[in-house]
Coordinates of C-alpha atoms in Angstrom, one line a residue:
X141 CA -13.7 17.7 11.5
X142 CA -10.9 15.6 12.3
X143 CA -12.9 13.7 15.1
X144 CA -15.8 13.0 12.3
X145 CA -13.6 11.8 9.7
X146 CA -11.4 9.9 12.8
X147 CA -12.6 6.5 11.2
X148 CA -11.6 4.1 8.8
X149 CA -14.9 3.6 7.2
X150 CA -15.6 7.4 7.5
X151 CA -12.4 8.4 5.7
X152 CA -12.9 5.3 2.9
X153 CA -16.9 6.8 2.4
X154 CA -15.8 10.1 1.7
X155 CA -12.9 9.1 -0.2
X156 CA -15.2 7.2 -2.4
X157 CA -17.6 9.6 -2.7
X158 CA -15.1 12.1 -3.5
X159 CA -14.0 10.2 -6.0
X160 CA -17.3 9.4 -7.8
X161 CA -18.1 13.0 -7.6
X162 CA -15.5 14.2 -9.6
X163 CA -15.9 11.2 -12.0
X164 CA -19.7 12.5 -12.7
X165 CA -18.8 16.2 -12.7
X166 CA -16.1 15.6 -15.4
X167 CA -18.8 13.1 -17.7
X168 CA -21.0 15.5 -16.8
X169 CA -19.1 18.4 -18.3
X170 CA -17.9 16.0 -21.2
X171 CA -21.3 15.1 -22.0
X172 CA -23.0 18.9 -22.0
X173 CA -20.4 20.4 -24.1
X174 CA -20.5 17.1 -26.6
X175 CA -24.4 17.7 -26.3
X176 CA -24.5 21.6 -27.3
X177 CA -21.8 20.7 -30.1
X178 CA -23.8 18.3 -31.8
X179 CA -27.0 20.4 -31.6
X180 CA -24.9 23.8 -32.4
X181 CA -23.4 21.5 -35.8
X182 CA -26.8 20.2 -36.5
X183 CA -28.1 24.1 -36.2
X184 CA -25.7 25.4 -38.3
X185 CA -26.1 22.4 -41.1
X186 CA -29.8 23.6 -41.3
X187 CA -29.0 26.8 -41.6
X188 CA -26.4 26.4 -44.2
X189 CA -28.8 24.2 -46.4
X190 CA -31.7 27.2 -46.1
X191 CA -28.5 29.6 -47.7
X192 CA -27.9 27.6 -50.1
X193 CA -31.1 26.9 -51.4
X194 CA -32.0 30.7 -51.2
X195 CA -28.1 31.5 -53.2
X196 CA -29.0 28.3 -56.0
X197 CA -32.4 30.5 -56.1
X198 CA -30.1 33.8 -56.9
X199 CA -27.7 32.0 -59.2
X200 CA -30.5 30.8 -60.9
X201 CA -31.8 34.8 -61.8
X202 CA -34.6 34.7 -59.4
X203 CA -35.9 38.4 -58.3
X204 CA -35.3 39.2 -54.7
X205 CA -39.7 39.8 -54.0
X206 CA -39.4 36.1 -55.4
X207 CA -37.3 34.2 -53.6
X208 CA -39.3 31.3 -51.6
X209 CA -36.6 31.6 -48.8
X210 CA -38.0 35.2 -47.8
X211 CA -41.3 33.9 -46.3
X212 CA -39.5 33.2 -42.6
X213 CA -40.9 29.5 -42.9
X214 CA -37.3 28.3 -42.6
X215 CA -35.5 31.4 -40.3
X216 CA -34.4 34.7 -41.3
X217 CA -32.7 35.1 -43.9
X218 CA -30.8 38.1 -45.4
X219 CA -29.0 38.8 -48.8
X220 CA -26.3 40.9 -48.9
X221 CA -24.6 43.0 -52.4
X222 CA -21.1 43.4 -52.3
X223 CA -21.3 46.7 -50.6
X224 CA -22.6 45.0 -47.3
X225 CA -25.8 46.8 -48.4
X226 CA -29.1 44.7 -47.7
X227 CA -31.0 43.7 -50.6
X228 CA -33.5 41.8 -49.4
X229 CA -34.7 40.0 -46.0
X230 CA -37.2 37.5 -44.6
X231 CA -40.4 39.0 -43.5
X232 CA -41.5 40.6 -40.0
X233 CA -37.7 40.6 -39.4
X234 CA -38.0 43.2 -36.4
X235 CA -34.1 43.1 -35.4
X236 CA -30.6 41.3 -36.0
X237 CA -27.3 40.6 -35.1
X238 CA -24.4 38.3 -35.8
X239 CA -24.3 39.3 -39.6
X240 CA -22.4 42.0 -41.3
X241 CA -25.7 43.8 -40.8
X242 CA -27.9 44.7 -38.4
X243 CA -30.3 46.5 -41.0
X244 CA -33.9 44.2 -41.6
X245 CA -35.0 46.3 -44.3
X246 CA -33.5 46.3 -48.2
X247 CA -31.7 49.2 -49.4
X248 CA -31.3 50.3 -52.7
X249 CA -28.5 49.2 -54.0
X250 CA -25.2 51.1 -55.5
X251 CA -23.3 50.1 -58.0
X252 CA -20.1 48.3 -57.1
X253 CA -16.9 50.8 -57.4
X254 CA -13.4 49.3 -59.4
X255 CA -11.4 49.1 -56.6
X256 CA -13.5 47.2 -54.4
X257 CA -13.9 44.9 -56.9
X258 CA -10.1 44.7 -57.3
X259 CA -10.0 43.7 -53.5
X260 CA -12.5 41.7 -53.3
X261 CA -10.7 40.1 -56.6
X262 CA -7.5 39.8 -53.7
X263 CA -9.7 38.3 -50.9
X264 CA -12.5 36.3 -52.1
X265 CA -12.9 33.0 -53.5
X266 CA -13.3 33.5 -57.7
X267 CA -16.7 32.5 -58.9
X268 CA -17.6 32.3 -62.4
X269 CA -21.7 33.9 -62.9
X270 CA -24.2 31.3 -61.7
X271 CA -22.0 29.7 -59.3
X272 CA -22.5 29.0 -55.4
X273 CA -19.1 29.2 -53.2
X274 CA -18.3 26.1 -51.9
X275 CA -17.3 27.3 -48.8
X276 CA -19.4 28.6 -45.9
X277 CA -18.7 31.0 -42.9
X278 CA -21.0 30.2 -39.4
X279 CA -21.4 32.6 -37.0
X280 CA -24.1 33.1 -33.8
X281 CA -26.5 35.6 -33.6
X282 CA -29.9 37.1 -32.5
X283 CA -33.1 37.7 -34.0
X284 CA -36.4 39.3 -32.8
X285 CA -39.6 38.3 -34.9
X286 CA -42.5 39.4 -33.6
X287 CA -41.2 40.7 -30.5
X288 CA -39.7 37.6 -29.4
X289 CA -35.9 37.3 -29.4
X290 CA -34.4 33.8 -29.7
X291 CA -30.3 33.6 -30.3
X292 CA -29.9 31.8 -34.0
X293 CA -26.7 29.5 -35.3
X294 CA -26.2 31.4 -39.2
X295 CA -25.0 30.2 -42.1
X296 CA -23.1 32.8 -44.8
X297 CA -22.7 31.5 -48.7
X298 CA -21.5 33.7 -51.5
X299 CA -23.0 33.5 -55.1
X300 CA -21.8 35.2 -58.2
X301 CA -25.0 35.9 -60.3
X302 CA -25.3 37.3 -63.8
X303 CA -26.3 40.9 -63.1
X304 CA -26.3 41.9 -59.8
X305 CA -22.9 40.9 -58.9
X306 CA -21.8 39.4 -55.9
X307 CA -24.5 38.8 -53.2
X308 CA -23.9 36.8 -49.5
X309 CA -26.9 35.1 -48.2
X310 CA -27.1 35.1 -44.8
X311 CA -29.7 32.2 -43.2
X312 CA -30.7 31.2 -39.8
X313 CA -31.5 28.4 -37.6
X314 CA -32.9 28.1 -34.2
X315 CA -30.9 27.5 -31.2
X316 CA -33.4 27.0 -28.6
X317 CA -33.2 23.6 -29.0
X318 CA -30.0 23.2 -28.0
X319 CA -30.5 25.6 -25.3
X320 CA -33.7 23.1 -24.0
X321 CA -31.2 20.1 -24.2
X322 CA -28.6 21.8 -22.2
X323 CA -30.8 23.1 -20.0
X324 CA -32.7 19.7 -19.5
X325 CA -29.9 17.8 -19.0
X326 CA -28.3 19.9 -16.9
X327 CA -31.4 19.9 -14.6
X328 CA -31.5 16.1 -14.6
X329 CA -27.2 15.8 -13.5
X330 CA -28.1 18.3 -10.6
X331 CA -30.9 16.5 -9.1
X332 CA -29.7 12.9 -10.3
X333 CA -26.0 13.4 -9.0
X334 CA -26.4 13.7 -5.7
X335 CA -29.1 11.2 -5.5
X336 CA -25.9 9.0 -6.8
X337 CA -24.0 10.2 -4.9
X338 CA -25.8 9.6 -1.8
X339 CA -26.2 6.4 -3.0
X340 CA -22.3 5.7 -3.4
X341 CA -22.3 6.9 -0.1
X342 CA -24.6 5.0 1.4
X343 CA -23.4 1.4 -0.4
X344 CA -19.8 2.4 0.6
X345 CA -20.4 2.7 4.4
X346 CA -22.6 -0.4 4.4
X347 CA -20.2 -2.2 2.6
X348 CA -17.0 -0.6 4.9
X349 CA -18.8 -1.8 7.9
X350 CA -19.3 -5.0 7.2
X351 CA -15.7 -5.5 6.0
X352 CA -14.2 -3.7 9.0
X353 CA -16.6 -5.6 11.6
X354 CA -13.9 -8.5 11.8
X355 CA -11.3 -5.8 12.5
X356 CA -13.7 -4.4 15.4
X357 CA -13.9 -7.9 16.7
X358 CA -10.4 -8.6 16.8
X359 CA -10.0 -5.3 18.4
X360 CA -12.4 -5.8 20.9
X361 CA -10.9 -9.6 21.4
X362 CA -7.6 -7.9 22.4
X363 CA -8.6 -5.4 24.4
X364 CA -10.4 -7.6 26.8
X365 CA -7.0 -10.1 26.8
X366 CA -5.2 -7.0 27.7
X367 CA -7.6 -6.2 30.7
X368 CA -7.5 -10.1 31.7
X369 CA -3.6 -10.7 30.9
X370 CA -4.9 -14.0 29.9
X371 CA -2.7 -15.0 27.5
X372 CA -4.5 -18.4 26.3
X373 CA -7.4 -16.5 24.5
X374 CA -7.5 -16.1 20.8
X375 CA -9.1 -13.4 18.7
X376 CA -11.9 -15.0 15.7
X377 CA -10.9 -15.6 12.7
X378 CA -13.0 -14.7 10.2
X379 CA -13.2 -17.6 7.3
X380 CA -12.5 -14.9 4.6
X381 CA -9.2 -15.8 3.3
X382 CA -8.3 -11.9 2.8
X383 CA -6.2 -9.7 4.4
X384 CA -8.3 -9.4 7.5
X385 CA -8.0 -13.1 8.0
X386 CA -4.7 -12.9 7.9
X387 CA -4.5 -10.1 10.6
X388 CA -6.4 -12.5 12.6
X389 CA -4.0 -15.3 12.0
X390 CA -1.4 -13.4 12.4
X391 CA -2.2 -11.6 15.5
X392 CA -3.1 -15.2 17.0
X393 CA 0.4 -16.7 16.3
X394 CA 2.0 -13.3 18.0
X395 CA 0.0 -14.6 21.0
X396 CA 1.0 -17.7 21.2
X397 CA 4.2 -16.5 20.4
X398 CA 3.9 -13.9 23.8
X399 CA 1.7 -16.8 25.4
X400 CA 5.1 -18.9 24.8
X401 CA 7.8 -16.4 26.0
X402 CA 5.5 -15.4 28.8
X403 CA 5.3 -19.0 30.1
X404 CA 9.1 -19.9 29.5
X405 CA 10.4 -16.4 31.4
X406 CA 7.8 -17.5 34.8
X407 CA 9.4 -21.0 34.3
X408 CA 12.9 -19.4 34.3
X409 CA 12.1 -17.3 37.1
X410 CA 10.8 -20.0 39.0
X411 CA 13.7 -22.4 38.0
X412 CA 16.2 -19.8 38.8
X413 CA 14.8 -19.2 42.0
X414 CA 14.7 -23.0 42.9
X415 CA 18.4 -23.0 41.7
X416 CA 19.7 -20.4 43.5
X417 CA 17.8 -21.0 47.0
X418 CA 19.9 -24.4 47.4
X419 CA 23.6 -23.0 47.2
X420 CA 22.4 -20.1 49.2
X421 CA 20.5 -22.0 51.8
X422 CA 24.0 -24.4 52.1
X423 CA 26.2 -21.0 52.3
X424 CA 23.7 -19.3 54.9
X425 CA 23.7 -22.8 57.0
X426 CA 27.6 -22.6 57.1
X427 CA 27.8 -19.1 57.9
X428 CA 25.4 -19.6 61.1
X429 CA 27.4 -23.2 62.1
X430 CA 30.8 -20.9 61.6
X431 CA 29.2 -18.0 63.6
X432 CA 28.4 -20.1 66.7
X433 CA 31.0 -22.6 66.5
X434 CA 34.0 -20.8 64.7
X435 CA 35.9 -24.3 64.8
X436 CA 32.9 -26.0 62.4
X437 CA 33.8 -23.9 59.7
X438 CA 33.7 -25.6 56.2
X439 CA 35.6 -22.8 54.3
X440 CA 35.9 -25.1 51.4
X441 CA 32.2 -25.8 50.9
X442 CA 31.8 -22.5 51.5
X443 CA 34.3 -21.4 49.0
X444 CA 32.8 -23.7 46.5
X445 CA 28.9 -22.7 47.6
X446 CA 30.5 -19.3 46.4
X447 CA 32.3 -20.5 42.8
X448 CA 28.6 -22.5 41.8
X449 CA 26.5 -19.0 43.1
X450 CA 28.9 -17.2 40.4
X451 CA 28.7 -19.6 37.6
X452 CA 25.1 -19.8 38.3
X453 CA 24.6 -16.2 38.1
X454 CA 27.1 -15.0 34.9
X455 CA 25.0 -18.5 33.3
X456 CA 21.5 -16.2 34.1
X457 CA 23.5 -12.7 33.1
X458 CA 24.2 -14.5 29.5
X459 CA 20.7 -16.4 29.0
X460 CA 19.1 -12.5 29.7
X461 CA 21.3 -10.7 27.1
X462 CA 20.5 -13.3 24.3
X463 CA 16.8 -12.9 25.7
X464 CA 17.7 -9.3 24.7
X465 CA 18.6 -10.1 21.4
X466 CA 22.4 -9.3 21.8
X467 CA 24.3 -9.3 18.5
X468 CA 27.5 -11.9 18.3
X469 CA 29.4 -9.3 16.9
X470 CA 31.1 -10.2 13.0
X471 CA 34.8 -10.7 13.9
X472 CA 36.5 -13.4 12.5
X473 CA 37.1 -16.6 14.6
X474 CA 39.4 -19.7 14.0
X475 CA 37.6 -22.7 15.5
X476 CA 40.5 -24.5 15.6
X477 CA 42.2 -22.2 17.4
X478 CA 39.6 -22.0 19.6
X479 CA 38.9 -25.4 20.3
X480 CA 42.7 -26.1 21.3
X481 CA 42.3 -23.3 23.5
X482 CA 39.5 -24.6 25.2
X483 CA 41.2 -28.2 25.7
X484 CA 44.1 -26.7 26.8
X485 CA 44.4 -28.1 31.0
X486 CA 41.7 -30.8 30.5
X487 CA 42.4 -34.8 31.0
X488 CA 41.7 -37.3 28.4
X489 CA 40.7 -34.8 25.4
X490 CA 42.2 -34.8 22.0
X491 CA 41.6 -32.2 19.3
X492 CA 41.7 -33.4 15.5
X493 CA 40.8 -29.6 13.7
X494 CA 41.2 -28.5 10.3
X495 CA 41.4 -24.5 9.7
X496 CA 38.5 -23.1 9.7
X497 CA 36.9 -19.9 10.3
X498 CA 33.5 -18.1 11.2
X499 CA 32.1 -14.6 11.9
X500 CA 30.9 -13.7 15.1
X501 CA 32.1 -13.3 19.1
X502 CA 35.1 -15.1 20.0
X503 CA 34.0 -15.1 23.6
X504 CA 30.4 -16.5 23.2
X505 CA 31.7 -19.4 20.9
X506 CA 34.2 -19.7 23.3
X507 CA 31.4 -20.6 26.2
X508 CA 29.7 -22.9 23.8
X509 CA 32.8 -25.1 23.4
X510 CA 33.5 -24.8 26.9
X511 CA 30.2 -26.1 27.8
X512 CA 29.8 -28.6 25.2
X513 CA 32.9 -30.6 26.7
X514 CA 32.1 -29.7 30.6
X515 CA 29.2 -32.0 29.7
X516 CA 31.3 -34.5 27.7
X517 CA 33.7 -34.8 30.4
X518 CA 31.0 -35.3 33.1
X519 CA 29.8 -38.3 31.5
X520 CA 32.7 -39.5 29.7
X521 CA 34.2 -43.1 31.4
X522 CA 37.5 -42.1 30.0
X523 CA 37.9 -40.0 26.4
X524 CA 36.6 -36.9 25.0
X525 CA 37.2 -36.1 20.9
X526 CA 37.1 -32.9 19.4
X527 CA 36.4 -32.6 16.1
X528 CA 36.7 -29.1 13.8
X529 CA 36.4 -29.6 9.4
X530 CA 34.3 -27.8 6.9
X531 CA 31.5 -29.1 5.0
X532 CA 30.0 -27.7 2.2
X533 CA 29.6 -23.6 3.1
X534 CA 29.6 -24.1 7.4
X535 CA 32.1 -25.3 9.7
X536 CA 31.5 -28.5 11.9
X537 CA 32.5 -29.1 15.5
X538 CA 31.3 -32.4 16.9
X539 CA 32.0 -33.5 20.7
X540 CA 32.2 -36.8 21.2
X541 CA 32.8 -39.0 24.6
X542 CA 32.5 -43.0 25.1
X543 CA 29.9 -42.5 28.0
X544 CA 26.3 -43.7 27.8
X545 CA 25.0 -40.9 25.5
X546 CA 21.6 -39.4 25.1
X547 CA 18.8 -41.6 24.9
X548 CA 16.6 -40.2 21.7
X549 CA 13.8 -39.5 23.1
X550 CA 16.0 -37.0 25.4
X551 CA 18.1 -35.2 22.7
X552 CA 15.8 -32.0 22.4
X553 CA 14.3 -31.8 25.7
X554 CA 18.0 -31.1 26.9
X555 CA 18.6 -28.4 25.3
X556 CA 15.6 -26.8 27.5
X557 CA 16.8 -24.6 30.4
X558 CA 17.4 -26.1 34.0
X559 CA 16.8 -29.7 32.5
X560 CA 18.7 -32.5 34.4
X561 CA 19.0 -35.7 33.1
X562 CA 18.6 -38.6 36.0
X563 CA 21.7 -39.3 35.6
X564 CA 22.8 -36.2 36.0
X565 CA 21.0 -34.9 39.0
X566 CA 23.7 -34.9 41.8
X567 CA 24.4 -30.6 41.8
X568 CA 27.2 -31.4 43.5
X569 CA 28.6 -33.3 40.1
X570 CA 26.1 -31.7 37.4
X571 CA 25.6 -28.2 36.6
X572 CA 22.5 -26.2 36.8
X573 CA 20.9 -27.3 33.2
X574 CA 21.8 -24.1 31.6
X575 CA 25.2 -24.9 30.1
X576 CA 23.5 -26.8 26.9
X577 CA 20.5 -24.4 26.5
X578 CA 23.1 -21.5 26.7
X579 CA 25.0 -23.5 24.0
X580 CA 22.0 -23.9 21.5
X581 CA 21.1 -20.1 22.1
X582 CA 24.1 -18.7 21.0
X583 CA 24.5 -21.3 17.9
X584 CA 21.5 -19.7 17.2
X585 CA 22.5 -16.1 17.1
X586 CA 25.2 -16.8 15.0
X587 CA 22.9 -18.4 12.4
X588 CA 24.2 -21.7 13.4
X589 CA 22.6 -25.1 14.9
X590 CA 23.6 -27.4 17.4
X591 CA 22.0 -30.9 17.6
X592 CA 22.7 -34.4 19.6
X593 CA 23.2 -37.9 18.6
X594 CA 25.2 -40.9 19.1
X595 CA 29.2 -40.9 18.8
X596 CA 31.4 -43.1 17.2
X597 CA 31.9 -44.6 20.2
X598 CA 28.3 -45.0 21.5
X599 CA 28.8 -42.1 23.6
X600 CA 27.1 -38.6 22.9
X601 CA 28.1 -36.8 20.1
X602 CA 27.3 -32.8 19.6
X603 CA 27.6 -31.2 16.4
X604 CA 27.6 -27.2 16.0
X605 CA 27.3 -25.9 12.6
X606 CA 28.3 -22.5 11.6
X607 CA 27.9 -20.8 8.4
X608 CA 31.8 -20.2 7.3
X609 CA 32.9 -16.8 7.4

């Protein structure tokens, strides 16, 4: 069961069909029972007009052998004294029930004794002689005529006459056309309901497979860029404009989202690699010189070989936890603080900082100002400004030098990893090209940004904004 009803256009059919099901049997039901009510109330109005022109008949003084209402034209009909003794009843009435009797043919009648009068004084409605009742009492029944037996909606009215009392005139109507009607309509919902519903079913999986056929396709799309790892492809789009289409959009940006961080880890990787085999090479080369000719050793180059491999590799350990998504942590940082701490023990830089303070890790903001002016002093000719204030709701630091700055075409392109400036080739002056992308990252996780322009003094200027704490 669970593997037949496994899809989505299987569950959706029978949910539909579920649903229409119970819509038509609850119309269904609504409609029968309103059907046999009308046709039981149109029954028992017949039937209460046949009573009461038999009781105006009575009221009026007419003999019982007389009465036009006894002929079984318009249904049974008896009359009943106030003894419950039948006085007269339609002809070839064979047998009865649903009346206060079952008898079919007249008694003698008795005359009526005080104290039943007295109750009857208690109980029933007062009638002066001649009059009809106004009110009428239905009840449902059976009657044989002829031998056939047919169930009968009847009608009871009261009528005081002049002198024979109190009589109740009991009159009949038919119910076997209510019972065709029922019966005929119920036929038609049990063969027309699950035609409908068949159809429902039908017109829902038509329809379910043709708006789940873009799903298939995107499915299909994916599973053959999983098997090929190629990254490039795209699944269709249809040119719905619903949700699928945006599925389809939005699957295609998470690809050329993966697409992207695929490419830029196999660049890393590849950049790393190129970056790390030089400083080893150099410190392997120097080992072998030192191991054949101990008096060749260059224990300084290899000393600083060592420092660069370190820096190099804590600079890789970083960049892979904010690949990770690392949290900066929400402890509260003063800038200017940090900033003096950071300028502390370096030539030609001054620190102009207003109190200001941030959320986040002291230690990671700490290696963005650090890097910000290793790169300011490497191309400063001779001064380096630091500069902390607020502005609006985030805190500022720019880093200024009077070197030649960033061209503008350059100002975003070195904030990629392991990008070198010409200027800045030389590894034995310049870094690796990780400082500023390590920068920009962690700006980044603290909800910050950190941009390049020109200085005040034509030199680079870098600004990191923070929102304040």
């Amino acid at each position: 069961m669970r593997r037949l009803f496994g899809s989505v256009r299987a569950r959706a059919t029978l949910g539909a069909t579920l649903v229409v099901a119970v819509a038509l049997v609850a119309a269904g039901a609504a409609v029968l029972l309103s059907l046999r009510s009308n046709l039981i109330g149109e029954a028992g109005t017949q039937a209460e007009r046949s009573a009461r022109a038999v009781a105006s008949e009575l009221a009026a003084g007419t003999p019982y052998d007389k009465l036009s209402g006894l002929d079984g034209d318009d249904g049974p009909v008896q009359v009943l004294d106030e003894n419950k003794r039948l006085v007269a009843a339609s002809e070839d009435l064979e047998k009865i029930s649903g009346t206060d009797s079952d008898r079919v043919k007249p008694q003698p009648p008795v005359a009526p004794r005080e104290d039943d009068d007295d109750e009857a004084d208690d109980h029933e409605e007062a009638l002066e002689p001649g009059e009809i009742a106004g009110k009428s009492v239905f009840s449902n029944g059976s009657v044989t005529i002829d031998g056939d037996t047919e169930d009968y909606r009847f009608a009871a009215v009261e009528v005081e006459t002049q002198d024979r009392g109190r009589l109740k005139v009991y009159a009949g109507s038919p119910l076997a056309a209510e019972h065709g009607a029922v019966r005929t309509a119920l036929t038609v919902m049990l063969i027309g309901f699950p035609l409908l519903l068949g159809v429902v079913a039908g017109v829902t999986w038509l329809v379910t497979r043709r708006a789940l056929r873009p799903v298939e396709d995107i499915r299909c799309e994916m599973a053959a860029i999983t098997h090929s790892e190629d990254l490039s492809r795209r699944v269709p789009e249809p040119d719905t404009h619903d949700e699928v289409a945006r599925l389809a959009s939005t699957t295609n940006e998470t690809l050329a989202a993966l697409e992207t961080s695929v490419e830029r880890q196999r660049r890393f990787v590849a950049d790393a690699s190129h970056e790390l085999r030089s400083p080893i090479a150099s410190l392997r080369t120097q080992l072998e010189v030192a191991a054949a000719h101990p008096e060749l050793l260059d224990l300084d180059g290899a000393v600083e070989d060592t420092v660069r491999l370190q820096r190099l590799a804590a600079d890789l350990l970083l960049l892979a936890r904010l690949d990770a998504g690392e949290r900066p942590g929400e402890a509260r940082v003063d800038l200017a603080g940090l900033a003096r701490e950071e300028a502390e023990g370096r030539t030609g830089v001054t620190v102009d900082a207003e109190p200001v303070e941030v959320a986040g890790s002291r230690g990671q903001l700490g290696r963005v100002l650090a890097n910000l002016l290793d790169n300011a002093q490497r191309h400063a000719r001779s001064a380096v400004t630091v500069c902390v204030r607020p502005e609006g709701g985030t805190a500022v630091i720019g880093v200024a030098d009077d070197g030649e700055g960033v061209p503008e075409a350059d100002r975003e392109r070195i904030f990629e990893r392991f990008v070198r400036l010409d200027a800045a080739r030389s590894r034995d002056d310049g870094g690796a090209g990780l400082g500023l992308a390590i920068a920009r990252d962690v700006a980044v996780r603290h909800g910050g940004t950190l941009t390049a322009g020109q200085g005040p003094a034509g030199g680079a200027l870098f600004e990191l904004r923070l929102p304040l704490a």
